[in-house]
Coordinates of C-alpha atoms in Angstrom, one line a residue:
M1 CA 153.8 -160.2 -94.6
P2 CA 154.3 -160.4 -90.8
S3 CA 156.6 -157.9 -89.3
S4 CA 159.7 -159.2 -87.5
H5 CA 160.5 -156.1 -85.5
N6 CA 159.8 -157.3 -81.8
S7 CA 158.6 -161.0 -82.7
S8 CA 160.2 -164.2 -82.9
V9 CA 160.9 -166.0 -86.3
T10 CA 158.4 -168.9 -85.2
A11 CA 155.5 -166.5 -84.3
D12 CA 156.2 -164.5 -87.9
L13 CA 156.2 -167.8 -89.6
I14 CA 153.0 -169.3 -88.2
D15 CA 151.1 -166.0 -88.8
L16 CA 152.5 -166.2 -92.5
V17 CA 151.2 -169.7 -92.7
F18 CA 147.9 -168.6 -91.3
E19 CA 147.8 -165.8 -93.9
K20 CA 148.5 -168.1 -96.6
V21 CA 146.4 -171.1 -95.6
Q22 CA 143.4 -168.3 -95.9
E23 CA 143.9 -168.6 -99.6
I24 CA 143.6 -172.5 -100.0
P25 CA 140.2 -173.0 -101.6
D26 CA 138.1 -175.4 -99.5
P27 CA 137.6 -178.9 -101.4
R28 CA 134.6 -179.5 -99.6
S29 CA 132.6 -176.4 -101.2
Q30 CA 133.4 -177.9 -104.7
K31 CA 131.5 -180.8 -104.0
G32 CA 128.7 -178.9 -102.4
R33 CA 129.3 -179.9 -98.7
S34 CA 130.6 -177.3 -96.2
S35 CA 131.6 -177.4 -92.3
N36 CA 131.6 -175.2 -89.4
I37 CA 135.5 -176.0 -89.3
S38 CA 137.4 -173.9 -91.8
I39 CA 140.2 -175.0 -94.0
S40 CA 142.6 -172.8 -91.9
D41 CA 141.8 -174.6 -88.8
F42 CA 142.8 -178.1 -90.5
F43 CA 146.3 -176.8 -91.5
M44 CA 146.7 -174.4 -88.5
Y45 CA 145.9 -177.4 -86.0
A46 CA 147.9 -179.9 -88.4
L47 CA 151.2 -177.4 -88.0
G48 CA 150.7 -177.1 -84.2
V49 CA 150.5 -181.1 -83.8
F50 CA 153.7 -181.2 -86.1
H51 CA 155.4 -178.2 -84.3
N52 CA 155.0 -179.2 -80.8
K53 CA 156.6 -182.9 -81.8
N54 CA 153.3 -184.8 -80.9
S55 CA 153.9 -188.5 -81.2
S56 CA 150.6 -188.9 -83.2
L57 CA 147.6 -187.1 -84.3
L58 CA 145.8 -189.8 -82.1
A59 CA 147.8 -189.0 -79.3
C60 CA 146.5 -185.1 -79.6
D61 CA 143.1 -186.4 -80.5
D62 CA 142.6 -187.8 -77.0
K63 CA 143.7 -184.2 -75.5
R64 CA 141.8 -181.8 -78.1
E65 CA 138.9 -181.1 -75.8
Q66 CA 140.9 -180.0 -72.8
P67 CA 140.6 -176.2 -72.1
T68 CA 144.2 -175.5 -72.1
I69 CA 144.7 -177.3 -75.4
K70 CA 141.9 -175.3 -77.1
E71 CA 143.1 -172.1 -75.6
N72 CA 146.9 -172.6 -76.8
A73 CA 145.7 -173.7 -80.5
K74 CA 143.7 -170.6 -80.5
R75 CA 146.3 -168.4 -79.0
L76 CA 149.2 -169.7 -80.8
Y77 CA 147.9 -171.3 -84.1
H78 CA 144.6 -169.3 -84.7
V79 CA 142.7 -172.5 -84.6
E80 CA 138.8 -171.8 -83.6
R81 CA 137.8 -175.2 -83.7
I82 CA 140.1 -178.4 -83.5
P83 CA 139.2 -181.1 -85.9
C84 CA 139.4 -185.0 -84.8
D85 CA 142.6 -186.7 -86.4
T86 CA 140.5 -188.7 -89.0
Y87 CA 138.5 -185.8 -90.2
L88 CA 141.8 -183.8 -90.3
R89 CA 143.6 -186.3 -92.4
S90 CA 140.5 -186.8 -94.7
I91 CA 140.1 -183.2 -95.4
I92 CA 144.0 -182.4 -96.1
D93 CA 144.2 -185.0 -98.1
L94 CA 141.5 -183.5 -100.6
V95 CA 143.7 -180.3 -101.2
Q96 CA 145.5 -180.2 -104.2
I97 CA 149.2 -180.0 -103.8
K98 CA 149.2 -176.9 -106.3
H99 CA 147.4 -175.1 -103.6
L100 CA 150.2 -175.4 -101.1
R101 CA 153.0 -174.0 -103.3
P102 CA 152.6 -170.5 -102.5
L103 CA 152.6 -171.5 -99.0
F104 CA 156.0 -172.9 -99.1
L105 CA 157.2 -170.3 -101.3
A106 CA 156.2 -167.5 -99.0
C107 CA 157.9 -169.2 -96.1
F108 CA 161.2 -170.0 -98.2
A109 CA 161.2 -166.0 -99.2
Y110 CA 160.9 -165.0 -95.8
C111 CA 163.5 -167.1 -94.4
Q112 CA 165.9 -165.9 -97.3
R113 CA 165.0 -162.3 -96.3
R114 CA 165.6 -162.5 -92.7
E115 CA 169.0 -161.4 -91.5
T116 CA 170.9 -163.6 -89.6
K117 CA 173.8 -162.9 -87.2
K118 CA 177.1 -164.4 -87.9
V119 CA 178.6 -166.0 -84.8
P120 CA 182.5 -165.8 -84.8
I121 CA 184.1 -169.3 -84.4
F122 CA 186.8 -169.6 -81.8

């Protein structure tokens, strides 16, 4: 579980998601296929696209080879190799929903345990 001592809630949650997506079985390996792009890269890049409020996967696809985008994806979201938009959708669609449940439960549990400061209303 990520530590929240000197880091933001967002960074903690991104680290927690990264930790949990490592546990998701790769559906390509069940079909005898493999790839040099890990299943965690697919999920973490999708999270980055969503988190950064990009208008579409296609809009991100046009920029994915830019050095700044690659560096930010790696530094912020732990993405080693950025998949193209079509490949991302096709692989994520293969993952069974039941494998995502532990990820959501961990995020909800983290949020429930996190202390929040009450702000007085004037």
